[in-house]
Structure formats: C-alpha cells, structure tokens
Amino acid sequence: MQQTVLWTTDLPMYEVKTSVHVRIRDTVTTCQEAAQIMQAGGLVAFATETVYGLGASVLHEEALKKVFLVKGRPQDNPLITHVSQIDQVIQLASEVSDLARALMNRFWPGPLSILFPVRDDVSRIVTAGLDHVAIRMPNHPQALALIDALGAPIAAPSANQSGKPSPTLAHHVLDDLADKIDGVIDGGACDVGIESTVIELQGDHIIILRPGRISAEDLREFGAEVSLDPFLEHHEIPSKPRAPGQKYRHYAPQGQLTIYLGDDSQKIEERIAKEAQALAQQGFKVGALVMNSDFTPNVDALFYLGSLASFTELEKNLYVALRSCDDRHIDRILAQGTPEVGRYRAFMNRLYKAAGGNVITVS
Ligand code: AMP
Ligand code: MG
C-alpha cells in the first residue's frame, strides 16, 4: 500500500482517511515537494481548470506505466501531455504548423488539446504507440507551477478509476486513488468541470475528436474550418476510433441513468416526477438531475445542475452530481437533457456516455 500525501493550504473540510498524510503548505513548497516525488517516478494528482489530472513526468517511463496500472486504464488509450510554456511543445512535437501555433496563441492556457506529430525520443507509452501526441497548456496556476517546478511536461489523464466520472474536487481523487498514488494537491473545485476539447489538424482543417468547453463555434469564430469527427454525430462506439478514448464507455455512475429529451421542459419535468414515483414504489433509490430550481420531485437525491440557459453551469456540476449519486447508492438517475447542438454538445456528449444509450423523448 502506498502512503498518499494530501497537500492543502488549509485544513481540509472533507473527511480524510487516516492513512492519508495531510501536509499544510503554500503553493510554492507544495509544488517543490510534489515535483521531487515526480522526478523520482511518483504520481501526483493536481487540479486543472477542466478536471483533476493524475500526473507523471513524460521523462519517466516507469511512472508512465504506473498511470495505466493505477487507473485500470486500457493501454491503447493515450495520455494528454501538459506544458506550462508554448516553447515546451517542441520537446514533444516533431512539427508545429502555422495553424497549431495560431491556436496555441489564441486558446492557451485553456481547455484545448491539440494533436501534433510526435518526436522519436518521446516515450510511446504516452501516445499508446500512435504517431501523434496530444498537448495542452492548462489554465490553472497550480498546474502551471507544478510543470515549472518539474521542469518537464506532465502526462496526465483524469485522476479517476477508469470508467468512473472524472474528479472535479480533491476528495473525488482520494475516493478513487488514496493509498495507490503518491499525492494529491488540493486546488479546490475545477472551474470547467469536464475534460478538454481534443482536436486533430489536417492542413487548414480542424477535426474535433472530443467536444469540450472550446466549441466548434469558438474555433469557427477564430476563423478556422471545423468539422466534428463523424462518430460524434451518433452515439455508438466506433470500431476504428480516431481518438482511442472514443471506444470506451466513460463517465458512468453506478446507477442506471436515463436522459429525458423534448421541446417542452414542463412536460419533461412531469414525466420525470411520474417516473421517479413509479421507481420508488418498486424499491429503487432514485436521483434526479434537473435544470429548474423550482422543480423539486420527490427523490432520494436531487441535483439542480444549473439553468438551461447556461451550458457552463451544467458542465461544472455534472460530475459532482454523478459522483454524489454513487456516494448515496442511487440505483436510477433521471436527467433532463438539452438538444445536442452548439455549445451544449460537450455537456450532452458526457451525459450520453453516462447514460449508455438510455434516452427517452417526451412529446
Ligand atoms: P483523459 O486523459 O481521460 O482525459 O482522456 C484523453 C483523451 O484524449 C482520450 O479520449 C484519448 O483517446 C485522447 N487522446 C490522447 N492522446 C491522443 C492521441 N495521441 N491521439 C488521439 N487521441 C488522443
Ligand atoms: Mg479520463
């Protein structure tokens, strides 16, 4: 068993297992201590603006292997690398196109992971044997300070047990990985709350492999030609995915989640309330994810995700709600959905993955 350190600037407000070693430190000291552990091959989870990442030095092959083992991550699912300066990209990429450079200047630091042709001397554990490496610069002061202190890019998938919703709070990481990793830096709640947008560049053309906060609309406003990977239009698991992560069912809570779609929010709410009552009568513990704070169906766990008018609130609260449903052993989760268009695409992509195909259209 591994002793896990929790670095915080203050006493934690959540319950911490007695085996976790709490160290109260300022950010500079925390990053120095954490970087030292990572230089020696350790794994440290840290906050970014998207979700918490489980970090390993890209220079440490054994640490990279451990990331897959600890998470139970399939070995063919590559890791995103994180840099703190644009200049660091050439330590990983063999080529940087003009379009890539313009995108980095416009959207970094931020939730945009760009695929680059990978240099020969970069470990193929990071890329899962592929010839491209995904790189981004996180928009979080602790993440940037940690990369600076390490002096090398950090490879980091989300810091959760594979298959579970990504962690957006330090205690989510501890719930999944305490006693398995070297440390967690508590950076508070992640602002964005869902994983980064992943894009591939083909000449002047951008292909979105995974939707995220940086949307097709943002990229078009910037002047680029953008399309979505064709699989994103359907919700089936592609047999030959462009981003290997596409073939895995992610972000799933333990309870069975059903999405309710339709043009009329009031009808959706009536349907959810009725369904919740029927399920409770059958003995299920029921949760609901709603977008109207006045709608209070009689359920065991009720989560107001945010206003239907605000995709940013919905994104920020989704994983917190799914993880709380797990904590409360909820069997059935009833969630209001939105049309899967425009800036709502990222939220709905994660909700569809969590639902594994259970969708009801209310008319
Ligand atoms: P996670 O680290 O859990 O946020 O997942 C990273 C996502 O980025 C997965 O869907 C990966 O398949 C995708 N990804 C990372 N690196 C590459 C790459 N080199 N080529 C294609 N997709 C990638
Ligand atoms: Mg992940």
Tab-separated table of N, CA and C in Angstrom, residues 142-229:
chain	number	residue	atom	x	y	z
A	142	GLN	N	-1.799	26.368	-10.154
A	142	GLN	CA	-1.064	25.264	-9.513
A	142	GLN	C	-0.515	24.284	-10.538
A	143	ALA	N	-1.316	24.011	-11.567
A	143	ALA	CA	-0.857	23.074	-12.600
A	143	ALA	C	0.370	23.651	-13.306
A	144	LEU	N	0.322	24.939	-13.627
A	144	LEU	CA	1.449	25.572	-14.316
A	144	LEU	C	2.675	25.604	-13.408
A	145	ALA	N	2.459	25.886	-12.117
A	145	ALA	CA	3.581	25.933	-11.171
A	145	ALA	C	4.207	24.544	-11.004
A	146	LEU	N	3.365	23.508	-11.028
A	146	LEU	CA	3.897	22.146	-10.874
A	146	LEU	C	4.748	21.751	-12.092
A	147	ILE	N	4.271	22.082	-13.288
A	147	ILE	CA	5.047	21.772	-14.506
A	147	ILE	C	6.379	22.542	-14.474
A	148	ASP	N	6.314	23.806	-14.061
A	148	ASP	CA	7.547	24.604	-13.951
A	148	ASP	C	8.514	23.987	-12.949
A	149	ALA	N	7.977	23.572	-11.792
A	149	ALA	CA	8.856	23.010	-10.755
A	149	ALA	C	9.483	21.696	-11.229
A	150	LEU	N	8.716	20.910	-11.990
A	150	LEU	CA	9.253	19.641	-12.503
A	150	LEU	C	10.273	19.912	-13.609
A	151	GLY	N	10.047	20.951	-14.376
A	151	GLY	CA	10.955	21.279	-15.471
A	151	GLY	C	10.781	20.368	-16.671
A	152	ALA	N	9.636	19.716	-16.768
A	152	ALA	CA	9.352	18.823	-17.906
A	152	ALA	C	7.838	18.753	-18.074
A	153	PRO	N	7.370	18.430	-19.280
A	153	PRO	CA	5.925	18.255	-19.448
A	153	PRO	C	5.397	17.118	-18.575
A	154	ILE	N	4.135	17.237	-18.215
A	154	ILE	CA	3.481	16.212	-17.391
A	154	ILE	C	2.424	15.497	-18.227
A	155	ALA	N	2.500	14.164	-18.255
A	155	ALA	CA	1.439	13.368	-18.897
A	155	ALA	C	0.375	13.127	-17.839
A	156	ALA	N	-0.878	13.421	-18.166
A	156	ALA	CA	-1.918	13.292	-17.132
A	156	ALA	C	-3.281	12.980	-17.729
A	157	PRO	N	-3.780	11.778	-17.466
A	157	PRO	CA	-5.188	11.522	-17.754
A	157	PRO	C	-6.002	12.021	-16.558
A	158	SER	N	-7.313	11.939	-16.636
A	158	SER	CA	-8.128	12.314	-15.489
A	158	SER	C	-7.791	11.395	-14.307
A	159	ALA	N	-7.832	11.963	-13.077
A	159	ALA	CA	-7.340	11.246	-11.895
A	159	ALA	C	-8.445	10.411	-11.237
A	160	ASN	N	-9.102	9.593	-12.018
A	160	ASN	CA	-10.185	8.743	-11.504
A	160	ASN	C	-9.867	7.287	-11.832
A	161	GLN	N	-10.578	6.393	-11.182
A	161	GLN	CA	-10.555	4.992	-11.583
A	161	GLN	C	-11.193	4.941	-12.969
A	162	SER	N	-10.566	4.250	-13.904
A	162	SER	CA	-11.067	4.206	-15.281
A	162	SER	C	-12.550	3.843	-15.323
A	163	GLY	N	-13.319	4.569	-16.119
A	163	GLY	CA	-14.742	4.258	-16.260
A	163	GLY	C	-15.644	5.112	-15.390
A	164	LYS	N	-15.103	5.653	-14.293
A	164	LYS	CA	-15.928	6.494	-13.406
A	164	LYS	C	-15.944	7.935	-13.913
A	165	PRO	N	-16.895	8.735	-13.441
A	165	PRO	CA	-16.871	10.147	-13.823
A	165	PRO	C	-15.556	10.784	-13.375
A	166	SER	N	-15.056	11.718	-14.151
A	166	SER	CA	-13.791	12.377	-13.806
A	166	SER	C	-13.940	13.176	-12.510
A	167	PRO	N	-12.822	13.325	-11.770
A	167	PRO	CA	-12.863	14.061	-10.496
A	167	PRO	C	-12.780	15.560	-10.710
A	168	THR	N	-13.617	16.312	-10.029
A	168	THR	CA	-13.550	17.773	-10.120
A	168	THR	C	-13.297	18.405	-8.744
A	169	LEU	N	-13.095	17.553	-7.730
A	169	LEU	CA	-12.733	18.003	-6.384
A	169	LEU	C	-11.641	17.065	-5.868
A	170	ALA	N	-10.787	17.567	-4.961
A	170	ALA	CA	-9.683	16.734	-4.456
A	170	ALA	C	-10.201	15.463	-3.788
A	171	HIS	N	-11.340	15.570	-3.091
A	171	HIS	CA	-11.790	14.358	-2.388
A	171	HIS	C	-12.315	13.290	-3.359
A	172	HIS	N	-12.710	13.694	-4.587
A	172	HIS	CA	-13.061	12.682	-5.599
A	172	HIS	C	-11.820	11.827	-5.925
A	173	VAL	N	-10.665	12.504	-6.016
A	173	VAL	CA	-9.426	11.776	-6.333
A	173	VAL	C	-9.102	10.816	-5.195
A	174	LEU	N	-9.215	11.310	-3.954
A	174	LEU	CA	-8.917	10.452	-2.800
A	174	LEU	C	-9.875	9.267	-2.745
A	175	ASP	N	-11.155	9.501	-3.077
A	175	ASP	CA	-12.128	8.400	-3.059
A	175	ASP	C	-11.666	7.267	-3.977
A	176	ASP	N	-11.105	7.626	-5.148
A	176	ASP	CA	-10.713	6.601	-6.127
A	176	ASP	C	-9.294	6.086	-5.920
A	177	LEU	N	-8.370	6.971	-5.516
A	177	LEU	CA	-6.945	6.616	-5.651
A	177	LEU	C	-6.117	6.736	-4.368
A	178	ALA	N	-6.742	7.061	-3.213
A	178	ALA	CA	-5.965	7.112	-1.964
A	178	ALA	C	-5.324	5.750	-1.753
A	179	ASP	N	-4.110	5.740	-1.236
A	179	ASP	CA	-3.310	4.530	-0.982
A	179	ASP	C	-2.784	3.882	-2.257
A	180	LYS	N	-3.008	4.526	-3.416
A	180	LYS	CA	-2.488	3.964	-4.682
A	180	LYS	C	-1.520	4.914	-5.369
A	181	ILE	N	-1.580	6.214	-5.030
A	181	ILE	CA	-0.703	7.194	-5.687
A	181	ILE	C	0.073	7.960	-4.609
A	182	ASP	N	1.093	8.715	-5.044
A	182	ASP	CA	1.951	9.381	-4.067
A	182	ASP	C	1.316	10.609	-3.443
A	183	GLY	N	0.509	11.319	-4.226
A	183	GLY	CA	-0.049	12.530	-3.630
A	183	GLY	C	-1.152	13.176	-4.436
A	184	VAL	N	-1.867	14.073	-3.750
A	184	VAL	CA	-2.914	14.889	-4.370
A	184	VAL	C	-2.702	16.319	-3.893
A	185	ILE	N	-2.721	17.257	-4.823
A	185	ILE	CA	-2.659	18.671	-4.451
A	185	ILE	C	-4.086	19.213	-4.515
A	186	ASP	N	-4.599	19.677	-3.368
A	186	ASP	CA	-5.970	20.196	-3.364
A	186	ASP	C	-5.985	21.606	-3.953
A	187	GLY	N	-6.582	21.723	-5.129
A	187	GLY	CA	-6.665	23.039	-5.786
A	187	GLY	C	-8.102	23.528	-5.840
A	188	GLY	N	-8.959	22.974	-4.984
A	188	GLY	CA	-10.359	23.414	-4.977
A	188	GLY	C	-11.147	22.803	-6.128
A	189	ALA	N	-12.312	23.400	-6.392
A	189	ALA	CA	-13.208	22.878	-7.427
A	189	ALA	C	-12.726	23.311	-8.809
A	190	CYS	N	-12.786	22.380	-9.766
A	190	CYS	CA	-12.386	22.720	-11.140
A	190	CYS	C	-13.465	23.604	-11.759
A	191	ASP	N	-13.020	24.668	-12.412
A	191	ASP	CA	-13.932	25.653	-12.984
A	191	ASP	C	-14.778	25.142	-14.133
A	192	VAL	N	-14.145	24.426	-15.049
A	192	VAL	CA	-14.857	23.960	-16.250
A	192	VAL	C	-15.666	22.705	-15.917
A	193	GLY	N	-15.038	21.720	-15.312
A	193	GLY	CA	-15.768	20.562	-14.812
A	193	GLY	C	-15.877	19.387	-15.760
A	194	ILE	N	-15.577	19.567	-17.038
A	194	ILE	CA	-15.493	18.417	-17.956
A	194	ILE	C	-14.150	18.490	-18.692
A	195	GLU	N	-13.761	17.382	-19.317
A	195	GLU	CA	-12.440	17.268	-19.909
A	195	GLU	C	-12.274	18.191	-21.126
A	196	SER	N	-11.003	18.402	-21.513
A	196	SER	CA	-10.682	19.334	-22.602
A	196	SER	C	-11.232	18.885	-23.950
A	197	THR	N	-11.377	19.837	-24.843
A	197	THR	CA	-11.660	19.558	-26.255
A	197	THR	C	-10.396	18.934	-26.854
A	198	VAL	N	-10.546	17.848	-27.627
A	198	VAL	CA	-9.383	17.263	-28.311
A	198	VAL	C	-9.556	17.477	-29.811
A	199	ILE	N	-8.539	18.078	-30.442
A	199	ILE	CA	-8.633	18.315	-31.894
A	199	ILE	C	-7.442	17.750	-32.650
A	200	GLU	N	-7.739	17.416	-33.916
A	200	GLU	CA	-6.711	16.961	-34.849
A	200	GLU	C	-6.668	18.009	-35.954
A	201	LEU	N	-5.486	18.266	-36.510
A	201	LEU	CA	-5.375	19.251	-37.595
A	201	LEU	C	-5.037	18.522	-38.883
A	202	GLN	N	-5.806	18.816	-39.938
A	202	GLN	CA	-5.471	18.274	-41.265
A	202	GLN	C	-5.367	19.440	-42.215
A	203	GLY	N	-4.154	19.887	-42.483
A	203	GLY	CA	-3.961	21.108	-43.283
A	203	GLY	C	-4.594	22.278	-42.559
A	204	ASP	N	-5.540	22.965	-43.241
A	204	ASP	CA	-6.196	24.125	-42.625
A	204	ASP	C	-7.458	23.752	-41.877
A	205	HIS	N	-7.702	22.465	-41.766
A	205	HIS	CA	-8.968	21.960	-41.287
A	205	HIS	C	-8.813	21.405	-39.859
A	206	ILE	N	-9.782	21.727	-38.984
A	206	ILE	CA	-9.752	21.197	-37.609
A	206	ILE	C	-10.829	20.128	-37.468
A	207	ILE	N	-10.462	18.995	-36.903
A	207	ILE	CA	-11.464	17.964	-36.629
A	207	ILE	C	-11.564	17.788	-35.113
A	208	ILE	N	-12.776	17.927	-34.603
A	208	ILE	CA	-12.977	17.756	-33.158
A	208	ILE	C	-13.172	16.272	-32.868
A	209	LEU	N	-12.265	15.714	-32.061
A	209	LEU	CA	-12.361	14.290	-31.704
A	209	LEU	C	-13.141	14.114	-30.402
A	210	ARG	N	-13.019	15.093	-29.522
A	210	ARG	CA	-13.798	15.074	-28.278
A	210	ARG	C	-14.269	16.501	-28.009
A	211	PRO	N	-15.590	16.716	-27.895
A	211	PRO	CA	-16.057	18.076	-27.636
A	211	PRO	C	-15.737	18.498	-26.206
A	212	GLY	N	-15.548	19.786	-26.009
A	212	GLY	CA	-15.253	20.321	-24.678
A	212	GLY	C	-15.639	21.778	-24.646
A	213	ARG	N	-15.162	22.501	-23.634
A	213	ARG	CA	-15.559	23.893	-23.452
A	213	ARG	C	-15.192	24.758	-24.670
A	214	ILE	N	-14.032	24.515	-25.283
A	214	ILE	CA	-13.721	25.227	-26.535
A	214	ILE	C	-14.523	24.516	-27.629
A	215	SER	N	-15.548	25.205	-28.131
A	215	SER	CA	-16.520	24.548	-29.008
A	215	SER	C	-16.173	24.770	-30.474
A	216	ALA	N	-16.886	24.057	-31.359
A	216	ALA	CA	-16.735	24.276	-32.800
A	216	ALA	C	-17.002	25.749	-33.116
A	217	GLU	N	-17.988	26.335	-32.412
A	217	GLU	CA	-18.333	27.744	-32.637
A	217	GLU	C	-17.146	28.649	-32.293
A	218	ASP	N	-16.479	28.370	-31.169
A	218	ASP	CA	-15.308	29.185	-30.788
A	218	ASP	C	-14.222	29.087	-31.858
A	219	LEU	N	-14.012	27.860	-32.356
A	219	LEU	CA	-12.938	27.656	-33.329
A	219	LEU	C	-13.294	28.318	-34.666
A	220	ARG	N	-14.578	28.296	-35.011
A	220	ARG	CA	-15.011	28.964	-36.260
A	220	ARG	C	-14.907	30.477	-36.125
A	221	GLU	N	-15.290	31.000	-34.953
A	221	GLU	CA	-15.169	32.451	-34.736
A	221	GLU	C	-13.721	32.895	-34.890
A	222	PHE	N	-12.826	31.993	-34.529
A	222	PHE	CA	-11.386	32.274	-34.656
A	222	PHE	C	-10.959	32.238	-36.134
A	223	GLY	N	-11.834	31.678	-36.981
A	223	GLY	CA	-11.579	31.731	-38.423
A	223	GLY	C	-11.222	30.398	-39.051
A	224	ALA	N	-11.314	29.327	-38.289
A	224	ALA	CA	-10.893	28.030	-38.824
A	224	ALA	C	-12.059	27.271	-39.454
A	225	GLU	N	-11.704	26.336	-40.319
A	225	GLU	CA	-12.684	25.416	-40.892
A	225	GLU	C	-12.756	24.217	-39.941
A	226	VAL	N	-13.950	23.910	-39.456
A	226	VAL	CA	-14.068	22.916	-38.382
A	226	VAL	C	-15.099	21.855	-38.719
A	227	SER	N	-14.779	20.596	-38.449
A	227	SER	CA	-15.839	19.580	-38.514
A	227	SER	C	-15.731	18.666	-37.300
A	228	LEU	N	-16.807	17.936	-37.061
A	228	LEU	CA	-16.827	17.008	-35.936
A	228	LEU	C	-16.459	15.637	-36.451
A	229	ASP	N	-15.708	14.880	-35.666
A	229	ASP	CA	-15.438	13.501	-36.032
A	229	ASP	C	-16.798	12.820	-36.243
